[in-house]
């Protein structure tokens, strides 16, 4: 090799060594800078890093660290001090549910309601519901709140609004529901007293139990929606229109009087109201029916313990009544029906007013007893006609009729002691009821047969005692004769 070539090779080697030395020196300086930065991050005090220098420092750390070394420190250059937890790093693996920050219970995301093929939790569609803005602009959109707040200015509107509410109230009997409805609507102040007027008017053709509910409702409205002055206006309106009310309901006078007396007992009206109104109407001289209603109300209020008795001014209705009272009322209806002209409709109306359809079998039972005890053909025909009409009108159901007849069948053994002809009369009446279609053939076949009375001269076999005695005497004679023959044979032997 020539000296020139050797010289060039030496130059190249020296240059390479110097370049390597420079690179090593530069790398050593960068590592030193990174180590200082890591040392600062490990201390309790957070170094102040300028916004522009944060990215440069993070890049230096990423370049200086190996691929899997201290990765958790990269995102915390400008944050608090970071600590290395080998257990958490080991727990974080691929497909693991545990979060990489080491927190959480390892449960499925969204409570198991997320992921592929999952529709989400029940009710999520309601949370993300968005109203259609175009639908809000439609002119036919119905606003219930606005409709309820529209002021009622005419009595016909108020009557139409209250009628269905009162009918529902007669079914459930909850005064709070009616009060809540009245508070939700807007009524012209001059029409507020008409609430009581419409309630009374609506109950004129109702039952006593529904009138009792109406009285309870009026007492509940006192000091809530209606004042004493407004109740006075309502009663004045009832007295003023009493003649018209009587055309639709003949008993309107008694009903208005009972309502007026009950309002006084419930402290909705002052007791002096009756006297003041009577003087005022007497001065006018053309209010005969109104004066009669006020007079009847005064009698109810002024009787002994009147205010206490007025709690039952409409009577005790339905199944609340004692059984003995119901039996007495049914027996009274039947006796008045037979003794009078036999008004079927009036008798059935009285039966309906008792409001005990589950106890109508007692009415059938009492009717059969009346047939036995009366014994006349007139009573027989009238009661047969009554039961037939009640069955046709479905006032007496098939079950109630069958139960009433079966009860009589079971008690005939005891009834016959007081009414000797009970079996004959009952069988005859049951046969006619079957022919009229009131009862079925099966029920008629269940009629018990009266057993024949056994006389003292009869034995258990049904034969006369004298015949038995004769046969017994003949048997004794044969036995004695046989015994004599046996003794003779023994002596011969």
PDB file of C-alpha atoms in Angstrom, residues 225-487:
ATOM      1  CA  UNK A 225    -114.535  26.783  47.508  1.00  0.00           C
ATOM      2  CA  UNK A 226    -117.880  27.972  48.894  1.00  0.00           C
ATOM      3  CA  UNK A 227    -118.619  30.418  51.695  1.00  0.00           C
ATOM      4  CA  UNK A 228    -121.752  30.759  53.816  1.00  0.00           C
ATOM      5  CA  UNK A 229    -123.035  33.592  51.623  1.00  0.00           C
ATOM      6  CA  UNK A 230    -122.580  31.462  48.512  1.00  0.00           C
ATOM      7  CA  UNK A 231    -124.507  28.584  50.102  1.00  0.00           C
ATOM      8  CA  UNK A 232    -127.312  31.037  50.902  1.00  0.00           C
ATOM      9  CA  UNK A 233    -127.399  32.106  47.250  1.00  0.00           C
ATOM     10  CA  UNK A 234    -127.593  28.456  46.161  1.00  0.00           C
ATOM     11  CA  UNK A 235    -130.520  27.691  48.508  1.00  0.00           C
ATOM     12  CA  UNK A 236    -132.301  30.868  47.405  1.00  0.00           C
ATOM     13  CA  UNK A 237    -131.970  29.704  43.809  1.00  0.00           C
ATOM     14  CA  UNK A 238    -133.375  26.279  44.728  1.00  0.00           C
ATOM     15  CA  UNK A 239    -136.373  27.857  46.480  1.00  0.00           C
ATOM     16  CA  UNK A 240    -136.914  30.196  43.551  1.00  0.00           C
ATOM     17  CA  UNK A 241    -136.991  27.341  41.009  1.00  0.00           C
ATOM     18  CA  UNK A 242    -138.798  24.864  43.262  1.00  0.00           C
ATOM     19  CA  UNK A 243    -141.947  24.862  41.105  1.00  0.00           C
ATOM     20  CA  UNK A 244    -139.935  23.890  38.017  1.00  0.00           C
ATOM     21  CA  UNK A 245    -138.023  21.237  39.940  1.00  0.00           C
ATOM     22  CA  UNK A 246    -141.274  19.642  41.115  1.00  0.00           C
ATOM     23  CA  UNK A 247    -142.386  19.104  37.535  1.00  0.00           C
ATOM     24  CA  UNK A 248    -139.442  16.784  36.948  1.00  0.00           C
ATOM     25  CA  UNK A 249    -139.294  15.374  40.482  1.00  0.00           C
ATOM     26  CA  UNK A 250    -142.554  15.382  42.502  1.00  0.00           C
ATOM     27  CA  UNK A 251    -140.633  14.949  45.782  1.00  0.00           C
ATOM     28  CA  UNK A 252    -138.378  17.959  45.133  1.00  0.00           C
ATOM     29  CA  UNK A 253    -139.956  19.947  47.997  1.00  0.00           C
ATOM     30  CA  UNK A 254    -139.039  17.329  50.628  1.00  0.00           C
ATOM     31  CA  UNK A 255    -135.579  16.850  49.121  1.00  0.00           C
ATOM     32  CA  UNK A 256    -134.768  20.582  49.134  1.00  0.00           C
ATOM     33  CA  UNK A 257    -136.032  20.825  52.726  1.00  0.00           C
ATOM     34  CA  UNK A 258    -133.782  17.935  53.766  1.00  0.00           C
ATOM     35  CA  UNK A 259    -130.769  19.496  52.040  1.00  0.00           C
ATOM     36  CA  UNK A 260    -131.413  22.850  53.728  1.00  0.00           C
ATOM     37  CA  UNK A 261    -131.696  21.257  57.162  1.00  0.00           C
ATOM     38  CA  UNK A 262    -128.572  19.167  56.553  1.00  0.00           C
ATOM     39  CA  UNK A 263    -126.578  22.275  55.526  1.00  0.00           C
ATOM     40  CA  UNK A 264    -127.533  23.872  58.846  1.00  0.00           C
ATOM     41  CA  UNK A 265    -126.468  20.731  60.726  1.00  0.00           C
ATOM     42  CA  UNK A 266    -123.127  20.770  58.860  1.00  0.00           C
ATOM     43  CA  UNK A 267    -122.570  24.464  59.796  1.00  0.00           C
ATOM     44  CA  UNK A 268    -122.702  25.552  56.166  1.00  0.00           C
ATOM     45  CA  UNK A 269    -125.719  27.751  56.956  1.00  0.00           C
ATOM     46  CA  UNK A 270    -126.655  29.653  60.088  1.00  0.00           C
ATOM     47  CA  UNK A 271    -129.843  28.539  61.930  1.00  0.00           C
ATOM     48  CA  UNK A 272    -131.276  32.045  61.556  1.00  0.00           C
ATOM     49  CA  UNK A 273    -131.304  31.559  57.778  1.00  0.00           C
ATOM     50  CA  UNK A 274    -134.670  29.774  57.939  1.00  0.00           C
ATOM     51  CA  UNK A 275    -136.423  32.511  59.898  1.00  0.00           C
ATOM     52  CA  UNK A 276    -134.985  35.324  57.785  1.00  0.00           C
ATOM     53  CA  UNK A 277    -135.998  33.665  54.529  1.00  0.00           C
ATOM     54  CA  UNK A 278    -139.480  32.809  55.792  1.00  0.00           C
ATOM     55  CA  UNK A 279    -140.135  36.442  56.715  1.00  0.00           C
ATOM     56  CA  UNK A 280    -138.810  37.633  53.382  1.00  0.00           C
ATOM     57  CA  UNK A 281    -140.902  35.169  51.338  1.00  0.00           C
ATOM     58  CA  UNK A 282    -144.011  35.774  53.445  1.00  0.00           C
ATOM     59  CA  UNK A 283    -143.787  39.464  52.616  1.00  0.00           C
ATOM     60  CA  UNK A 284    -143.729  38.629  48.904  1.00  0.00           C
ATOM     61  CA  UNK A 285    -146.781  36.370  49.202  1.00  0.00           C
ATOM     62  CA  UNK A 286    -146.187  34.289  46.071  1.00  0.00           C
ATOM     63  CA  UNK A 287    -143.847  31.539  47.290  1.00  0.00           C
ATOM     64  CA  UNK A 288    -146.121  28.881  48.757  1.00  0.00           C
ATOM     65  CA  UNK A 289    -143.878  25.911  47.895  1.00  0.00           C
ATOM     66  CA  UNK A 290    -140.752  27.663  49.143  1.00  0.00           C
ATOM     67  CA  UNK A 291    -142.450  28.477  52.470  1.00  0.00           C
ATOM     68  CA  UNK A 292    -143.522  24.850  52.819  1.00  0.00           C
ATOM     69  CA  UNK A 293    -139.957  23.668  52.220  1.00  0.00           C
ATOM     70  CA  UNK A 294    -138.580  26.117  54.798  1.00  0.00           C
ATOM     71  CA  UNK A 295    -141.236  25.040  57.312  1.00  0.00           C
ATOM     72  CA  UNK A 296    -140.312  21.382  56.865  1.00  0.00           C
ATOM     73  CA  UNK A 297    -136.619  22.211  57.263  1.00  0.00           C
ATOM     74  CA  UNK A 298    -137.412  24.124  60.466  1.00  0.00           C
ATOM     75  CA  UNK A 299    -139.230  21.081  61.861  1.00  0.00           C
ATOM     76  CA  UNK A 300    -136.210  18.883  61.175  1.00  0.00           C
ATOM     77  CA  UNK A 301    -133.804  21.336  62.796  1.00  0.00           C
ATOM     78  CA  UNK A 302    -135.942  22.070  65.883  1.00  0.00           C
ATOM     79  CA  UNK A 303    -136.865  18.489  66.829  1.00  0.00           C
ATOM     80  CA  UNK A 304    -135.199  16.837  69.825  1.00  0.00           C
ATOM     81  CA  UNK A 305    -131.536  16.173  69.052  1.00  0.00           C
ATOM     82  CA  UNK A 306    -132.344  17.436  65.587  1.00  0.00           C
ATOM     83  CA  UNK A 307    -128.816  18.367  64.555  1.00  0.00           C
ATOM     84  CA  UNK A 308    -127.577  14.897  65.505  1.00  0.00           C
ATOM     85  CA  UNK A 309    -130.451  13.101  63.798  1.00  0.00           C
ATOM     86  CA  UNK A 310    -129.900  15.083  60.616  1.00  0.00           C
ATOM     87  CA  UNK A 311    -126.718  13.098  60.038  1.00  0.00           C
ATOM     88  CA  UNK A 312    -129.083  10.331  58.917  1.00  0.00           C
ATOM     89  CA  UNK A 313    -131.630  12.555  57.209  1.00  0.00           C
ATOM     90  CA  UNK A 314    -131.307  10.382  54.099  1.00  0.00           C
ATOM     91  CA  UNK A 315    -131.487   7.183  56.107  1.00  0.00           C
ATOM     92  CA  UNK A 316    -128.994   4.363  56.422  1.00  0.00           C
ATOM     93  CA  UNK A 317    -128.725   2.721  53.030  1.00  0.00           C
ATOM     94  CA  UNK A 318    -127.657  -0.576  51.598  1.00  0.00           C
ATOM     95  CA  UNK A 319    -125.812  -3.282  53.465  1.00  0.00           C
ATOM     96  CA  UNK A 320    -125.082  -0.953  56.393  1.00  0.00           C
ATOM     97  CA  UNK A 321    -128.596  -1.559  57.697  1.00  0.00           C
ATOM     98  CA  UNK A 322    -129.123  -4.370  60.228  1.00  0.00           C
ATOM     99  CA  UNK A 323    -130.542  -7.608  58.854  1.00  0.00           C
ATOM    100  CA  UNK A 324    -133.564  -7.453  61.148  1.00  0.00           C
ATOM    101  CA  UNK A 325    -134.378  -3.992  59.843  1.00  0.00           C
ATOM    102  CA  UNK A 326    -134.184  -5.184  56.230  1.00  0.00           C
ATOM    103  CA  UNK A 327    -136.430  -8.178  56.952  1.00  0.00           C
ATOM    104  CA  UNK A 328    -138.947  -5.906  58.646  1.00  0.00           C
ATOM    105  CA  UNK A 329    -138.968  -3.488  55.682  1.00  0.00           C
ATOM    106  CA  UNK A 330    -139.455  -6.305  53.154  1.00  0.00           C
ATOM    107  CA  UNK A 331    -142.270  -7.818  55.185  1.00  0.00           C
ATOM    108  CA  UNK A 332    -143.880  -4.391  55.396  1.00  0.00           C
ATOM    109  CA  UNK A 333    -143.633  -3.917  51.610  1.00  0.00           C
ATOM    110  CA  UNK A 334    -145.365  -7.253  50.985  1.00  0.00           C
ATOM    111  CA  UNK A 335    -148.164  -6.682  53.494  1.00  0.00           C
ATOM    112  CA  UNK A 336    -148.891  -3.186  52.166  1.00  0.00           C
ATOM    113  CA  UNK A 337    -148.862  -4.541  48.625  1.00  0.00           C
ATOM    114  CA  UNK A 338    -151.398  -7.264  49.441  1.00  0.00           C
ATOM    115  CA  UNK A 339    -153.573  -5.048  51.639  1.00  0.00           C
ATOM    116  CA  UNK A 340    -153.699  -2.161  49.135  1.00  0.00           C
ATOM    117  CA  UNK A 341    -154.673  -2.176  45.482  1.00  0.00           C
ATOM    118  CA  UNK A 342    -151.690  -4.318  44.526  1.00  0.00           C
ATOM    119  CA  UNK A 343    -149.510  -1.672  42.855  1.00  0.00           C
ATOM    120  CA  UNK A 344    -146.639  -3.737  41.487  1.00  0.00           C
ATOM    121  CA  UNK A 345    -144.507  -0.782  40.395  1.00  0.00           C
ATOM    122  CA  UNK A 346    -144.722   0.865  43.819  1.00  0.00           C
ATOM    123  CA  UNK A 347    -143.710  -2.349  45.574  1.00  0.00           C
ATOM    124  CA  UNK A 348    -140.744  -2.831  43.257  1.00  0.00           C
ATOM    125  CA  UNK A 349    -139.708   0.803  43.698  1.00  0.00           C
ATOM    126  CA  UNK A 350    -139.658   0.336  47.469  1.00  0.00           C
ATOM    127  CA  UNK A 351    -137.614  -2.828  47.027  1.00  0.00           C
ATOM    128  CA  UNK A 352    -135.058  -0.981  44.889  1.00  0.00           C
ATOM    129  CA  UNK A 353    -134.735   1.791  47.467  1.00  0.00           C
ATOM    130  CA  UNK A 354    -133.471  -0.719  50.009  1.00  0.00           C
ATOM    131  CA  UNK A 355    -130.361  -1.134  47.787  1.00  0.00           C
ATOM    132  CA  UNK A 356    -129.640  -4.694  48.879  1.00  0.00           C
ATOM    133  CA  UNK A 357    -129.724  -6.791  45.672  1.00  0.00           C
ATOM    134  CA  UNK A 358    -127.604  -9.432  47.395  1.00  0.00           C
ATOM    135  CA  UNK A 359    -130.387  -9.886  49.994  1.00  0.00           C
ATOM    136  CA  UNK A 360    -133.349 -10.215  47.611  1.00  0.00           C
ATOM    137  CA  UNK A 361    -133.639 -13.919  48.408  1.00  0.00           C
ATOM    138  CA  UNK A 362    -135.164 -12.794  51.705  1.00  0.00           C
ATOM    139  CA  UNK A 363    -137.883 -10.987  49.733  1.00  0.00           C
ATOM    140  CA  UNK A 364    -138.758 -14.273  47.968  1.00  0.00           C
ATOM    141  CA  UNK A 365    -138.718 -16.099  51.306  1.00  0.00           C
ATOM    142  CA  UNK A 366    -141.063 -13.551  52.900  1.00  0.00           C
ATOM    143  CA  UNK A 367    -143.376 -13.692  49.864  1.00  0.00           C
ATOM    144  CA  UNK A 368    -143.781 -17.470  50.240  1.00  0.00           C
ATOM    145  CA  UNK A 369    -144.449 -17.077  53.957  1.00  0.00           C
ATOM    146  CA  UNK A 370    -147.121 -14.491  53.155  1.00  0.00           C
ATOM    147  CA  UNK A 371    -148.772 -16.954  50.753  1.00  0.00           C
ATOM    148  CA  UNK A 372    -148.883 -19.621  53.490  1.00  0.00           C
ATOM    149  CA  UNK A 373    -150.041 -17.345  56.296  1.00  0.00           C
ATOM    150  CA  UNK A 374    -152.628 -15.386  54.310  1.00  0.00           C
ATOM    151  CA  UNK A 375    -154.112 -18.396  52.572  1.00  0.00           C
ATOM    152  CA  UNK A 376    -156.424 -16.350  50.312  1.00  0.00           C
ATOM    153  CA  UNK A 377    -156.611 -16.678  46.559  1.00  0.00           C
ATOM    154  CA  UNK A 378    -156.192 -12.911  46.198  1.00  0.00           C
ATOM    155  CA  UNK A 379    -152.877 -12.902  48.031  1.00  0.00           C
ATOM    156  CA  UNK A 380    -151.823 -15.965  46.012  1.00  0.00           C
ATOM    157  CA  UNK A 381    -152.485 -14.234  42.684  1.00  0.00           C
ATOM    158  CA  UNK A 382    -151.001 -10.855  43.719  1.00  0.00           C
ATOM    159  CA  UNK A 383    -147.750 -12.335  45.011  1.00  0.00           C
ATOM    160  CA  UNK A 384    -147.431 -14.547  41.946  1.00  0.00           C
ATOM    161  CA  UNK A 385    -147.837 -11.462  39.758  1.00  0.00           C
ATOM    162  CA  UNK A 386    -145.281  -9.530  41.846  1.00  0.00           C
ATOM    163  CA  UNK A 387    -142.599 -12.219  41.590  1.00  0.00           C
ATOM    164  CA  UNK A 388    -143.196 -12.624  37.862  1.00  0.00           C
ATOM    165  CA  UNK A 389    -142.824  -8.871  37.227  1.00  0.00           C
ATOM    166  CA  UNK A 390    -139.731  -8.666  39.436  1.00  0.00           C
ATOM    167  CA  UNK A 391    -138.157 -11.557  37.522  1.00  0.00           C
ATOM    168  CA  UNK A 392    -138.987  -9.995  34.153  1.00  0.00           C
ATOM    169  CA  UNK A 393    -137.459  -6.668  35.254  1.00  0.00           C
ATOM    170  CA  UNK A 394    -134.344  -8.529  36.509  1.00  0.00           C
ATOM    171  CA  UNK A 395    -134.869  -7.062  39.964  1.00  0.00           C
ATOM    172  CA  UNK A 396    -134.933 -10.628  41.283  1.00  0.00           C
ATOM    173  CA  UNK A 397    -132.196 -12.700  39.686  1.00  0.00           C
ATOM    174  CA  UNK A 398    -132.420 -16.445  39.108  1.00  0.00           C
ATOM    175  CA  UNK A 399    -129.940 -17.140  41.900  1.00  0.00           C
ATOM    176  CA  UNK A 400    -131.868 -15.027  44.400  1.00  0.00           C
ATOM    177  CA  UNK A 401    -135.186 -16.681  43.477  1.00  0.00           C
ATOM    178  CA  UNK A 402    -133.734 -20.191  43.709  1.00  0.00           C
ATOM    179  CA  UNK A 403    -132.089 -19.384  47.032  1.00  0.00           C
ATOM    180  CA  UNK A 404    -135.355 -18.050  48.462  1.00  0.00           C
ATOM    181  CA  UNK A 405    -137.334 -21.147  47.408  1.00  0.00           C
ATOM    182  CA  UNK A 406    -134.638 -23.505  48.681  1.00  0.00           C
ATOM    183  CA  UNK A 407    -134.660 -21.778  52.064  1.00  0.00           C
ATOM    184  CA  UNK A 408    -138.410 -22.329  52.308  1.00  0.00           C
ATOM    185  CA  UNK A 409    -137.980 -25.994  51.358  1.00  0.00           C
ATOM    186  CA  UNK A 410    -135.429 -26.456  54.125  1.00  0.00           C
ATOM    187  CA  UNK A 411    -137.609 -24.750  56.762  1.00  0.00           C
ATOM    188  CA  UNK A 412    -140.912 -26.432  55.915  1.00  0.00           C
ATOM    189  CA  UNK A 413    -140.474 -28.947  58.716  1.00  0.00           C
ATOM    190  CA  UNK A 414    -140.530 -26.100  61.253  1.00  0.00           C
ATOM    191  CA  UNK A 415    -143.003 -23.868  59.396  1.00  0.00           C
ATOM    192  CA  UNK A 416    -145.642 -26.605  59.300  1.00  0.00           C
ATOM    193  CA  UNK A 417    -145.839 -26.505  63.086  1.00  0.00           C
ATOM    194  CA  UNK A 418    -147.260 -22.961  62.885  1.00  0.00           C
ATOM    195  CA  UNK A 419    -148.981 -23.264  59.488  1.00  0.00           C
ATOM    196  CA  UNK A 420    -150.404 -26.785  59.029  1.00  0.00           C
ATOM    197  CA  UNK A 421    -151.154 -26.166  55.341  1.00  0.00           C
ATOM    198  CA  UNK A 422    -147.588 -25.060  54.587  1.00  0.00           C
ATOM    199  CA  UNK A 423    -146.728 -28.070  52.402  1.00  0.00           C
ATOM    200  CA  UNK A 424    -149.886 -27.847  50.328  1.00  0.00           C
ATOM    201  CA  UNK A 425    -149.742 -24.063  49.829  1.00  0.00           C
ATOM    202  CA  UNK A 426    -146.032 -24.067  48.999  1.00  0.00           C
ATOM    203  CA  UNK A 427    -146.312 -26.907  46.502  1.00  0.00           C
ATOM    204  CA  UNK A 428    -149.235 -25.208  44.771  1.00  0.00           C
ATOM    205  CA  UNK A 429    -147.423 -21.846  44.605  1.00  0.00           C
ATOM    206  CA  UNK A 430    -144.185 -23.437  43.376  1.00  0.00           C
ATOM    207  CA  UNK A 431    -146.071 -25.262  40.631  1.00  0.00           C
ATOM    208  CA  UNK A 432    -147.655 -22.028  39.399  1.00  0.00           C
ATOM    209  CA  UNK A 433    -144.268 -20.278  39.508  1.00  0.00           C
ATOM    210  CA  UNK A 434    -142.834 -23.039  37.341  1.00  0.00           C
ATOM    211  CA  UNK A 435    -145.686 -22.663  34.858  1.00  0.00           C
ATOM    212  CA  UNK A 436    -145.129 -18.882  34.752  1.00  0.00           C
ATOM    213  CA  UNK A 437    -141.409 -19.362  34.102  1.00  0.00           C
ATOM    214  CA  UNK A 438    -140.291 -17.898  37.434  1.00  0.00           C
ATOM    215  CA  UNK A 439    -138.493 -21.079  38.540  1.00  0.00           C
ATOM    216  CA  UNK A 440    -137.224 -24.087  36.647  1.00  0.00           C
ATOM    217  CA  UNK A 441    -138.359 -27.688  36.605  1.00  0.00           C
ATOM    218  CA  UNK A 442    -135.280 -28.786  38.530  1.00  0.00           C
ATOM    219  CA  UNK A 443    -136.147 -26.553  41.474  1.00  0.00           C
ATOM    220  CA  UNK A 444    -139.739 -27.805  41.503  1.00  0.00           C
ATOM    221  CA  UNK A 445    -138.512 -31.409  41.679  1.00  0.00           C
ATOM    222  CA  UNK A 446    -136.545 -30.551  44.812  1.00  0.00           C
ATOM    223  CA  UNK A 447    -139.777 -29.876  46.709  1.00  0.00           C
ATOM    224  CA  UNK A 448    -139.667 -32.102  49.816  1.00  0.00           C
ATOM    225  CA  UNK A 449    -142.324 -34.769  50.336  1.00  0.00           C
ATOM    226  CA  UNK A 450    -144.027 -34.612  53.666  1.00  0.00           C
ATOM    227  CA  UNK A 451    -143.640 -37.829  55.652  1.00  0.00           C
ATOM    228  CA  UNK A 452    -146.807 -39.622  56.841  1.00  0.00           C
ATOM    229  CA  UNK A 453    -147.373 -39.414  60.556  1.00  0.00           C
ATOM    230  CA  UNK A 454    -147.152 -42.798  62.300  1.00  0.00           C
ATOM    231  CA  UNK A 455    -149.835 -43.555  64.818  1.00  0.00           C
ATOM    232  CA  UNK A 456    -149.222 -45.064  68.239  1.00  0.00           C
ATOM    233  CA  UNK A 457    -151.042 -48.276  67.245  1.00  0.00           C
ATOM    234  CA  UNK A 458    -148.493 -48.896  64.453  1.00  0.00           C
ATOM    235  CA  UNK A 459    -145.266 -50.815  64.904  1.00  0.00           C
ATOM    236  CA  UNK A 460    -142.016 -50.261  63.034  1.00  0.00           C
ATOM    237  CA  UNK A 461    -143.265 -52.323  60.089  1.00  0.00           C
ATOM    238  CA  UNK A 462    -146.277 -50.094  59.531  1.00  0.00           C
ATOM    239  CA  UNK A 463    -148.864 -52.773  60.401  1.00  0.00           C
ATOM    240  CA  UNK A 464    -151.508 -52.478  63.108  1.00  0.00           C
ATOM    241  CA  UNK A 465    -150.584 -53.619  66.560  1.00  0.00           C
ATOM    242  CA  UNK A 466    -153.612 -55.969  66.819  1.00  0.00           C
ATOM    243  CA  UNK A 467    -152.512 -57.941  63.763  1.00  0.00           C
ATOM    244  CA  UNK A 468    -149.058 -58.366  65.201  1.00  0.00           C
ATOM    245  CA  UNK A 469    -150.453 -59.571  68.507  1.00  0.00           C
ATOM    246  CA  UNK A 470    -152.607 -62.202  66.760  1.00  0.00           C
ATOM    247  CA  UNK A 471    -149.679 -63.565  64.803  1.00  0.00           C
ATOM    248  CA  UNK A 472    -147.556 -63.613  67.932  1.00  0.00           C
ATOM    249  CA  UNK A 473    -150.223 -65.612  69.797  1.00  0.00           C
ATOM    250  CA  UNK A 474    -150.410 -68.129  66.948  1.00  0.00           C
ATOM    251  CA  UNK A 475    -146.626 -68.486  66.995  1.00  0.00           C
ATOM    252  CA  UNK A 476    -146.676 -69.164  70.719  1.00  0.00           C
ATOM    253  CA  UNK A 477    -149.380 -71.818  70.281  1.00  0.00           C
ATOM    254  CA  UNK A 478    -147.363 -73.566  67.571  1.00  0.00           C
ATOM    255  CA  UNK A 479    -144.273 -73.442  69.706  1.00  0.00           C
ATOM    256  CA  UNK A 480    -146.126 -74.927  72.670  1.00  0.00           C
ATOM    257  CA  UNK A 481    -147.633 -77.675  70.487  1.00  0.00           C
ATOM    258  CA  UNK A 482    -144.235 -78.581  69.073  1.00  0.00           C
ATOM    259  CA  UNK A 483    -142.766 -78.723  72.544  1.00  0.00           C
ATOM    260  CA  UNK A 484    -145.552 -81.104  73.682  1.00  0.00           C
ATOM    261  CA  UNK A 485    -144.914 -83.435  70.738  1.00  0.00           C
ATOM    262  CA  UNK A 486    -141.209 -83.514  71.507  1.00  0.00           C
ATOM    263  CA  UNK A 487    -141.855 -84.484  75.147  1.00  0.00           C
TER     264      UNK A 487
END
